[in-house]
Coordinates of C-alpha atoms and ligand atoms in Angstrom, one line a residue:
X1 CA 110.1 75.5 78.5
X2 CA 112.7 77.4 80.5
X3 CA 112.0 77.8 84.2
X4 CA 114.1 79.7 86.7
X5 CA 115.3 76.3 88.1
X6 CA 117.1 75.7 84.8
X7 CA 119.6 78.4 85.6
X8 CA 122.5 77.4 87.7
X9 CA 121.7 79.7 90.5
X10 CA 121.6 79.5 94.3
X11 CA 118.4 77.9 95.7
X12 CA 118.2 80.9 98.0
X13 CA 117.7 83.1 94.9
X14 CA 115.1 80.7 93.5
X15 CA 113.2 81.0 96.7
X16 CA 113.3 84.8 96.6
X17 CA 112.1 84.9 93.0
X18 CA 109.2 82.7 93.9
X19 CA 108.3 85.0 96.8
X20 CA 108.3 87.9 94.3
X21 CA 105.6 86.1 92.4
X22 CA 107.6 85.4 89.3
X23 CA 106.6 82.1 87.7
X24 CA 108.8 81.9 84.7
X25 CA 111.6 84.0 83.2
X26 CA 110.5 86.6 80.6
X27 CA 112.0 86.3 77.1
X28 CA 114.9 88.7 77.8
X29 CA 115.6 86.9 81.1
X30 CA 115.6 83.5 79.3
X31 CA 118.3 84.6 76.9
X32 CA 120.4 87.0 79.0
X33 CA 120.7 85.2 82.3
X34 CA 122.7 82.2 81.1
X35 CA 125.1 84.4 79.1
X36 CA 125.7 86.8 82.0
X37 CA 126.3 83.8 84.3
X38 CA 128.9 82.5 81.9
X39 CA 130.7 85.8 82.3
X40 CA 130.1 87.3 78.9
X41 CA 129.5 91.0 78.2
X42 CA 125.9 91.4 77.1
X43 CA 123.9 94.1 75.3
X44 CA 120.2 93.6 75.9
X45 CA 117.6 95.4 73.9
X46 CA 114.0 95.1 74.8
X47 CA 111.1 97.5 75.4
X48 CA 110.2 98.8 78.9
X49 CA 108.3 96.4 81.1
X50 CA 110.0 93.3 79.8
X51 CA 111.9 92.4 83.0
X52 CA 115.4 93.8 82.3
X53 CA 116.1 94.5 85.9
X54 CA 115.9 90.9 87.0
X55 CA 117.8 89.9 83.9
X56 CA 120.9 91.5 85.3
X57 CA 119.8 91.5 89.0
X58 CA 119.7 87.7 89.3
X59 CA 123.2 87.1 87.9
X60 CA 124.6 90.0 90.1
X61 CA 123.2 88.5 93.3
X62 CA 124.5 85.1 92.2
X63 CA 128.0 86.4 91.5
X64 CA 128.6 88.7 94.4
X65 CA 130.6 87.2 97.3
X66 CA 129.0 88.4 100.6
X67 CA 132.1 87.5 102.6
X68 CA 134.1 90.1 100.6
X69 CA 133.2 93.4 102.0
X70 CA 133.7 95.5 98.9
X71 CA 131.6 97.0 96.1
X72 CA 131.5 94.2 93.5
X73 CA 128.8 95.4 91.2
X74 CA 127.9 98.9 90.0
X75 CA 124.6 99.8 88.2
X76 CA 124.3 103.2 86.5
X77 CA 120.7 104.5 86.0
X78 CA 119.5 107.8 84.5
X79 CA 117.3 108.9 87.4
X80 CA 116.9 108.7 91.1
X81 CA 113.5 107.0 90.9
X82 CA 115.0 104.3 88.8
X83 CA 118.0 103.8 91.1
X84 CA 115.6 103.3 94.0
X85 CA 113.4 101.0 92.0
X86 CA 116.4 98.8 90.7
X87 CA 117.9 98.7 94.2
X88 CA 114.6 97.6 95.6
X89 CA 114.3 94.8 93.0
X90 CA 117.8 93.6 93.6
X91 CA 117.2 93.7 97.4
X92 CA 114.2 91.4 96.9
X93 CA 116.2 89.0 94.8
X94 CA 118.9 89.0 97.5
X95 CA 116.3 88.5 100.3
X96 CA 117.8 85.1 101.5
X97 CA 121.4 86.1 100.8
X98 CA 123.7 88.4 102.7
X99 CA 124.2 90.7 99.8
X100 CA 123.8 94.4 100.6
X101 CA 122.7 97.0 98.1
X102 CA 122.6 100.8 98.2
X103 CA 121.0 103.3 95.9
X104 CA 123.1 106.5 95.6
X105 CA 121.5 109.6 94.0
X106 CA 121.6 113.3 94.1
X107 CA 119.1 115.1 96.4
X108 CA 119.8 112.8 99.3
X109 CA 122.2 113.8 102.1
X110 CA 125.7 112.8 101.1
X111 CA 126.7 112.2 104.7
X112 CA 124.0 109.6 105.0
X113 CA 125.3 107.9 101.9
X114 CA 128.9 108.0 103.2
X115 CA 127.9 106.3 106.4
X116 CA 125.9 103.7 104.6
X117 CA 128.9 103.0 102.3
X118 CA 131.2 102.5 105.3
X119 CA 128.9 99.8 106.6
X120 CA 130.0 97.7 103.7
X121 CA 128.0 97.4 100.5
X122 CA 128.2 94.9 97.7
X123 CA 126.0 96.4 95.0
X124 CA 125.7 100.1 94.3
X125 CA 123.0 101.5 92.1
X126 CA 123.5 105.1 91.3
X127 CA 123.0 108.1 89.1
X128 CA 126.2 109.2 87.3
X129 CA 126.5 112.7 88.8
X130 CA 126.3 111.7 92.5
X131 CA 128.6 108.7 91.9
X132 CA 131.3 111.0 90.6
X133 CA 130.9 113.1 93.7
X134 CA 131.6 110.1 95.8
X135 CA 134.5 109.0 93.6
X136 CA 136.1 112.4 93.9
X137 CA 135.7 112.6 97.7
X138 CA 137.2 109.1 97.9
X139 CA 134.1 107.8 99.7
X140 CA 133.4 105.1 97.1
X141 CA 136.0 102.5 96.2
X142 CA 135.4 100.8 93.0
X143 CA 138.6 98.7 92.5
X144 CA 136.8 95.5 93.3
X145 CA 134.0 96.0 90.9
X146 CA 133.6 93.0 88.6
X147 CA 130.3 93.8 87.0
X148 CA 129.1 97.1 85.6
X149 CA 125.6 97.6 84.3
X150 CA 124.4 100.5 82.2
X151 CA 120.7 100.5 82.7
X152 CA 118.5 102.5 80.3
X153 CA 121.6 103.5 78.4
X154 CA 119.7 105.4 75.8
X155 CA 118.0 107.5 78.5
X156 CA 121.4 108.3 80.1
X157 CA 122.8 109.5 76.8
X158 CA 119.6 111.5 76.1
X159 CA 120.1 113.2 79.4
X160 CA 123.7 114.2 78.6
X161 CA 125.4 111.8 80.9
X162 CA 128.0 110.5 78.4
X163 CA 131.0 112.4 79.9
X164 CA 130.1 111.3 83.4
X165 CA 129.7 107.7 82.2
X166 CA 133.0 107.7 80.5
X167 CA 134.7 109.1 83.6
X168 CA 133.3 106.3 85.7
X169 CA 134.3 103.7 83.2
X170 CA 137.9 104.9 83.3
X171 CA 138.2 104.4 87.1
X172 CA 136.8 100.8 87.0
X173 CA 139.0 97.8 86.8
X174 CA 139.6 96.7 83.2
X175 CA 139.1 93.1 84.3
X176 CA 135.3 93.2 84.5
X177 CA 132.0 92.2 82.9
X178 CA 130.0 95.0 81.3
X179 CA 126.3 94.8 80.7
X180 CA 124.3 97.3 78.8
X181 CA 120.5 97.5 78.6
X182 CA 118.5 99.8 76.5
X183 CA 115.2 100.1 74.7
X184 CA 116.7 101.5 71.6
X185 CA 120.2 101.2 70.0
X186 CA 121.2 104.5 68.6
X187 CA 124.7 105.0 67.0
X188 CA 126.1 106.6 70.1
X189 CA 125.4 103.5 72.2
X190 CA 127.1 101.2 69.7
X191 CA 130.1 103.5 69.9
X192 CA 130.1 103.3 73.7
X193 CA 129.8 99.5 73.5
X194 CA 132.7 99.2 71.0
X195 CA 134.9 101.2 73.2
X196 CA 134.2 99.7 76.6
X197 CA 132.8 96.2 76.1
X198 CA 134.5 93.0 75.2
X199 CA 133.0 91.1 72.3
X200 CA 129.5 91.7 73.6
X201 CA 126.7 89.3 72.9
X202 CA 123.7 91.1 71.4
X203 CA 120.3 90.0 72.7
X204 CA 117.3 91.6 71.1
X205 CA 113.8 90.6 72.0
X206 CA 111.7 91.4 69.1
X207 CA 108.1 90.9 68.7
X208 CA 106.4 89.2 66.0
X209 CA 103.2 90.4 64.7
X210 CA 100.3 88.6 66.2
X211 CA 96.6 88.7 65.4
X212 CA 93.9 89.1 67.9
X213 CA 90.7 87.2 67.7
X214 CA 87.6 89.2 66.8
X215 CA 86.0 89.8 70.1
X216 CA 85.0 93.1 71.6
X217 CA 88.1 94.8 73.1
X218 CA 87.9 97.8 75.3
X219 CA 90.1 99.6 77.8
X220 CA 89.4 101.8 80.8
X221 CA 91.9 104.4 81.8
X222 CA 92.3 104.2 85.6
X223 CA 94.5 105.9 88.1
X224 CA 97.2 103.8 89.7
X225 CA 95.8 104.8 93.1
X226 CA 92.2 103.8 92.3
X227 CA 92.7 100.5 90.4
X228 CA 90.9 98.3 92.8
X229 CA 87.9 100.7 93.1
X230 CA 87.8 101.0 89.3
X231 CA 87.8 97.2 88.9
X232 CA 84.9 96.9 91.4
X233 CA 82.8 99.5 89.5
X234 CA 83.5 97.7 86.3
X235 CA 82.6 94.3 87.8
X236 CA 79.3 95.8 89.2
X237 CA 78.4 97.1 85.8
X238 CA 79.1 94.0 83.8
X239 CA 76.7 91.1 83.2
X240 CA 79.1 88.3 83.6
X241 CA 78.6 84.5 83.3
X242 CA 82.2 83.5 83.9
X243 CA 85.3 85.8 83.8
X244 CA 89.0 85.5 84.2
X245 CA 91.0 88.4 85.7
X246 CA 94.7 88.5 84.9
X247 CA 97.5 89.8 87.2
X248 CA 101.2 90.0 86.5
X249 CA 102.4 88.0 89.5
X250 CA 101.3 85.3 91.8
X251 CA 101.5 87.8 94.6
X252 CA 99.3 90.2 92.7
X253 CA 96.8 87.3 92.2
X254 CA 96.7 86.5 95.9
X255 CA 96.3 90.2 97.0
X256 CA 93.6 90.9 94.5
X257 CA 91.6 87.8 95.3
X258 CA 91.7 88.6 99.0
X259 CA 90.6 92.2 98.4
X260 CA 87.8 91.2 96.1
X261 CA 86.6 88.4 98.5
X262 CA 86.6 90.9 101.4
X263 CA 84.3 93.0 99.3
X264 CA 82.0 90.2 98.7
X265 CA 82.8 89.2 95.1
X266 CA 82.7 85.5 94.2
X267 CA 86.3 85.0 93.1
X268 CA 89.1 82.6 93.7
X269 CA 92.8 82.5 92.9
X270 CA 94.5 80.2 90.5
X271 CA 98.3 80.1 90.4
X272 CA 101.2 77.7 90.1
X273 CA 101.6 77.2 93.8
X274 CA 98.3 75.3 94.2
X275 CA 98.4 71.6 94.6
X276 CA 96.7 69.6 92.0
X277 CA 93.8 68.9 94.3
X278 CA 93.4 72.6 95.2
X279 CA 93.6 73.5 91.5
X280 CA 90.9 70.9 90.7
X281 CA 88.7 72.3 93.4
X282 CA 89.0 75.9 92.1
X283 CA 88.4 74.8 88.5
X284 CA 85.4 72.8 89.6
X285 CA 83.9 75.8 91.5
X286 CA 84.5 77.9 88.4
X287 CA 83.0 75.6 85.9
X288 CA 79.9 75.1 88.0
X289 CA 79.6 78.9 88.5
X290 CA 80.1 78.8 92.3
X291 CA 82.8 81.4 91.7
X292 CA 82.2 84.1 89.1
X293 CA 85.7 85.2 88.5
X294 CA 89.0 83.3 88.4
X295 CA 92.0 85.4 89.1
X296 CA 95.1 84.1 87.5
X297 CA 98.6 84.7 86.1
X298 CA 99.5 84.0 82.5
X299 CA 101.3 80.8 83.5
X300 CA 98.5 79.5 85.7
X301 CA 95.9 80.0 83.0
X302 CA 97.9 78.1 80.5
X303 CA 96.0 75.1 79.1
X304 CA 92.8 76.3 80.8
X305 CA 89.9 75.3 78.6
X306 CA 86.6 76.6 79.7
X307 CA 83.7 77.5 77.5
X308 CA 81.3 80.2 78.6
X309 CA 84.0 82.6 79.6
X310 CA 82.3 85.9 78.8
X311 CA 84.9 88.3 80.2
X312 CA 88.6 88.5 80.2
X313 CA 89.9 91.3 82.4
X314 CA 93.5 92.5 82.3
X315 CA 93.8 94.0 85.8
X316 CA 97.5 94.3 84.9
X317 CA 98.2 95.1 81.3
X318 CA 100.1 92.2 79.8
X319 CA 103.9 92.5 79.3
X320 CA 103.7 91.8 75.6
X321 CA 101.3 91.6 72.7
X322 CA 101.6 87.8 72.5
X323 CA 100.4 87.4 76.0
X324 CA 97.5 89.9 75.4
X325 CA 96.4 87.7 72.5
X326 CA 96.7 84.5 74.6
X327 CA 94.7 86.0 77.4
X328 CA 91.8 87.4 75.4
X329 CA 91.6 84.2 73.4
X330 CA 90.0 82.6 76.5
X331 CA 86.8 84.3 75.8
X332 CA 84.5 84.3 72.8
X333 CA 84.9 80.5 72.3
X334 CA 82.5 78.5 70.2
X335 CA 81.1 81.6 68.5
X336 CA 79.8 83.1 71.8
X337 CA 80.0 86.7 72.6
X338 CA 83.0 87.7 74.6
X339 CA 84.6 90.9 75.8
X340 CA 88.2 91.7 76.8
X341 CA 88.6 94.6 79.2
X342 CA 92.0 96.1 80.0
X343 CA 92.8 98.5 82.8
X344 CA 95.4 101.0 81.8
X345 CA 97.1 103.5 84.1
X346 CA 98.5 106.7 82.6
X347 CA 102.0 105.3 82.6
X348 CA 100.9 102.2 80.7
X349 CA 99.2 104.1 77.9
X350 CA 102.3 103.5 75.7
X351 CA 102.2 99.8 76.4
X352 CA 98.5 99.8 75.2
X353 CA 99.6 101.5 71.9
X354 CA 102.3 98.9 71.4
X355 CA 99.7 96.2 71.8
X356 CA 97.3 97.9 69.4
X357 CA 100.0 98.3 66.8
X358 CA 101.4 94.8 66.9
X359 CA 98.0 93.1 67.0
X360 CA 96.6 95.5 64.4
X361 CA 93.5 96.1 66.4
X362 CA 91.8 99.1 67.9
X363 CA 91.0 98.8 71.5
X364 CA 88.1 101.1 72.2
X365 CA 88.2 103.4 75.2
X366 CA 85.4 103.3 77.7
X367 CA 84.4 105.5 80.5
X368 CA 84.2 104.1 84.0
X369 CA 80.7 104.1 85.4
X370 CA 80.3 107.4 87.3
X371 CA 79.6 107.4 91.0
X372 CA 76.0 108.5 90.2
X373 CA 75.5 105.6 87.8
X374 CA 76.9 103.1 90.4
X375 CA 74.6 104.5 93.1
X376 CA 71.6 104.4 90.8
X377 CA 72.3 100.9 89.9
X378 CA 72.7 99.8 93.5
X379 CA 69.5 101.5 94.6
X380 CA 67.5 100.0 91.7
X381 CA 68.8 96.6 92.5
X382 CA 67.9 97.0 96.2
X383 CA 64.4 98.1 95.4
X384 CA 63.9 95.1 93.1
X385 CA 65.3 92.7 95.7
X386 CA 63.0 94.1 98.4
X387 CA 60.0 93.9 96.2
X388 CA 60.8 90.3 95.3
X389 CA 61.2 89.5 98.9
X390 CA 57.8 91.0 99.8
X391 CA 56.2 89.0 97.0
X392 CA 57.6 85.8 98.5
X393 CA 56.8 86.9 102.0
X394 CA 58.9 84.3 103.8
X395 CA 61.1 86.2 106.2
X396 CA 62.9 85.2 109.2
X397 CA 60.6 84.1 112.1
X398 CA 62.4 86.2 114.6
X399 CA 62.0 89.6 112.9
X400 CA 58.3 90.0 114.0
X401 CA 58.8 91.5 117.4
X402 CA 61.4 94.1 116.3
X403 CA 59.2 95.0 113.4
X404 CA 56.2 95.6 115.6
X405 CA 58.2 97.7 118.0
X406 CA 59.4 99.9 115.2
X407 CA 56.0 100.2 113.5
X408 CA 54.3 101.3 116.7
X409 CA 56.9 104.0 117.5
X410 CA 58.1 105.5 114.2
X411 CA 56.1 107.0 111.3
X412 CA 56.3 104.7 108.3
X413 CA 58.1 107.0 105.9
X414 CA 60.8 107.8 108.3
X415 CA 61.0 104.1 109.2
X416 CA 61.5 103.0 105.6
X417 CA 64.1 105.7 104.9
X418 CA 66.0 104.6 108.0
X419 CA 66.0 101.0 106.9
X420 CA 67.1 101.7 103.4
X421 CA 69.9 103.9 104.8
X422 CA 70.9 101.2 107.3
X423 CA 71.1 98.6 104.5
X424 CA 73.0 100.7 102.0
X425 CA 75.0 103.3 103.8
X426 CA 78.3 101.6 103.3
X427 CA 77.8 101.0 99.7
X428 CA 76.6 104.3 98.4
X429 CA 79.1 107.0 97.7
X430 CA 78.6 110.8 97.4
X431 CA 82.0 112.0 96.3
X432 CA 83.9 110.9 93.3
X433 CA 87.3 110.6 95.0
X434 CA 90.3 110.7 92.6
X435 CA 92.7 110.3 95.4
X436 CA 94.3 113.6 94.5
X437 CA 93.9 117.0 95.9
X438 CA 95.8 119.6 93.9
X439 CA 94.7 122.5 96.1
X440 CA 94.3 126.0 94.8
X441 CA 96.3 126.3 91.6
X442 CA 95.1 129.6 90.3
X443 CA 93.2 127.9 87.5
X444 CA 89.8 128.8 85.9
X445 CA 86.8 127.3 87.6
X446 CA 86.6 123.5 87.2
X447 CA 90.2 123.4 86.0
X448 CA 93.6 122.5 87.6
X449 CA 96.7 124.4 86.5
X450 CA 100.0 122.6 86.4
X451 CA 103.6 123.9 86.2
X452 CA 106.0 122.1 83.9
X453 CA 109.7 122.7 83.9
X454 CA 110.0 122.9 80.1
X455 CA 109.0 125.5 77.6
X456 CA 110.2 127.0 74.4
X457 CA 113.6 125.4 75.1
X458 CA 112.2 122.1 73.9
X459 CA 110.2 123.7 71.1
X460 CA 106.7 123.0 72.4
X461 CA 103.8 124.9 71.0
X462 CA 100.3 125.0 72.5
X463 CA 99.1 122.7 69.8
X464 CA 101.9 120.2 70.2
X465 CA 101.5 120.2 74.0
X466 CA 97.8 119.6 73.8
X467 CA 98.2 116.8 71.3
X468 CA 101.0 115.2 73.3
X469 CA 99.1 115.4 76.6
X470 CA 96.0 114.0 75.1
X471 CA 98.1 111.1 73.7
X472 CA 100.1 110.2 76.8
X473 CA 97.4 110.7 79.3
X474 CA 94.6 109.4 77.2
X475 CA 92.4 112.5 77.7
X476 CA 90.6 114.4 75.0
X477 CA 92.0 117.7 73.7
X478 CA 88.8 119.3 74.9
X479 CA 89.8 118.7 78.5
X480 CA 92.9 120.9 78.0
X481 CA 92.4 124.6 78.6
X482 CA 94.7 127.6 78.8
X483 CA 98.4 127.1 77.9
X484 CA 101.1 129.6 78.7
X485 CA 104.5 128.7 77.4
X486 CA 107.6 130.6 78.5
X487 CA 111.3 130.0 77.7
X488 CA 112.0 127.4 80.4
X489 CA 108.6 126.5 81.8
X490 CA 104.9 126.2 81.0
X491 CA 101.6 126.5 82.7
X492 CA 98.8 124.3 81.4
X493 CA 95.2 124.0 82.7
X494 CA 93.3 120.8 82.4
X495 CA 89.8 119.9 83.6
X496 CA 89.5 118.6 87.1
X497 CA 88.5 115.2 85.9
X498 CA 91.4 114.9 83.6
X499 CA 94.0 116.4 86.0
X500 CA 94.9 113.2 87.9
X501 CA 95.6 111.4 84.7
X502 CA 97.7 114.1 83.2
X503 CA 99.6 114.3 86.6
X504 CA 100.2 110.5 86.8
X505 CA 101.3 110.4 83.1
X506 CA 103.8 113.2 83.5
X507 CA 105.1 112.5 87.0
X508 CA 108.3 110.5 86.0
X509 CA 107.3 110.8 82.3
X510 CA 108.5 112.6 79.2
X511 CA 107.3 115.2 76.8
X512 CA 108.7 115.2 73.3
X513 CA 111.5 112.9 74.4
X514 CA 112.5 115.1 77.4
X515 CA 112.0 114.1 81.0
X516 CA 109.8 116.6 82.7
X517 CA 109.0 117.7 86.2
X518 CA 105.3 118.5 86.9
X519 CA 103.6 120.0 89.9
X520 CA 100.4 121.8 90.7
X521 CA 100.9 125.5 90.1
X522 CA 100.9 128.0 92.9
X523 CA 97.9 130.4 92.6
X524 CA 100.2 133.5 92.9
X525 CA 102.1 132.9 89.8
X526 CA 99.1 133.4 87.6
X527 CA 99.6 136.1 85.0
Ligands
LIG1 P1 112.2 96.9 82.3 O1 113.4 97.2 83.1 O2 112.4 95.9 81.2 O3 111.4 98.1 81.9 P2 111.3 95.8 84.8 O4 112.5 95.0 85.1 O5 111.1 97.1 85.5 O6 111.2 96.0 83.3 O7 110.1 94.8 85.0 C1 108.7 95.2 84.9 C2 107.8 94.6 85.9 O8 107.7 93.2 85.6 C3 108.3 94.7 87.3 O9 107.2 94.9 88.1 C4 108.9 93.3 87.6 O10 108.8 93.0 89.0 C5 108.0 92.4 86.8 N1 108.7 91.2 86.3 C6 110.0 91.1 85.9 N2 110.3 89.8 85.6 C7 109.2 89.1 85.8 C8 108.8 87.7 85.6 N3 109.7 86.8 85.2 N4 107.6 87.3 85.9 C9 106.7 88.2 86.4 N5 106.9 89.5 86.6 C10 108.2 90.0 86.3
LIG2 MG1 114.4 98.9 83.5

């Protein structure tokens, strides 16, 4: 098994990676990092979410010399969001090294960027247009660049950046390492690679078909913003003997277990940082049912053999179908009933489809318990508990005096109401809160109207748009209302309950292969 320690990299980087919660390299990282460290040009093809950023980010941080105050690595990304994201990830990897990174993108004040560049930057991550701006103004010197990365190359070409990219390539030193990452490899990219790369090593992470065990598999679509609340509602509704909740990173595991413990759930964390004694203690508590849910990463759960696991919950959707199959295989052992529950945010919907395809299973959608159902359940449980307590009749010896004082001064109905309120006021909720307020958008009653910056120019029709939205946001076509398509923009109405999902799915997303911009419509513009 490859671990990060196997790579010949600075211990300061290893420490940073461990802080990030990464336990072991992902498949693309295992293959690409040694080759990049060797100095070879590399083409990496792997789907989104497979860890390509760290695959080039780790070698970059290793290779840059902090004492040399010049830009030594340049990363091109298609969008500003991605530039910021990649810069953030490289900054984390460089946490214990004096390597400075800077994202450069359109929309931000150029003066600010010029000042930041003057301070001395080692790694620049930017969108092609704005980079060319700086090159032309002479505010970005690239003659010491030794590593160039084209991240999401297919996207950049789709967005028409080919000329810009070639212009940048021409001003870079010929003596350099070129890395190209992409989810797909269309002909245009091969041509680009042939022209500008030196005998590149092709690394392709393919996925073999895997079969999922026959246990019940369901998913809930949840909003990024409300993931924790959604999980709690699911946990409240499930009859669980023992369950395992999976997160992507150690850090995620720690955060989630703290949050759930704070809310009174019987959970504990299992991850690679625990000593053997700590691990044994957690496992002992779990086997004996003192804790109900174990929260773990894929690595930590390896080799874990517990019968009676009734629930596997993917709080973070797994990065690949193999790990999905591994995870859910922890339940339904010895012919017992098991259920695998996956939380899916709108942006992860595609990942869910990939898992379904490669495992050849249908994962059934389920609706989150509504606020009303959650309230009803809690109230019924409270009533049952109180009745049971009355039946037993053994309460605390000190309550007597307070009880007498209340009984002699308050009428019994009011008193009981007040007590129930006092006991449950923090747990009952009135408003379903989506976390979004789209304001007045000029939509029909119960609907939200969105503005999209694409229209007939990308050949959408109402039917195509409705189908596509229902696919990517996981909402039913019935939730989609009036659609008005113009030459270069579109208005679409969706039900209030579906609106947050459509919004999260489109915000940084694509429609029919084109990146789109979405915002709540202004009421005035209704026709
Ligand atoms: P890609 O560029 O392939 O779409 P990213 O580099 O954005 O994927 O990685 C997706 C997510 O996985 C990020 O949140 C990243 O921090 C996380 N990640 C990357 N490598 C690892 C790893 N080895 N272990 C755990 N999480 C990782
Ligand atoms: Mg990426």
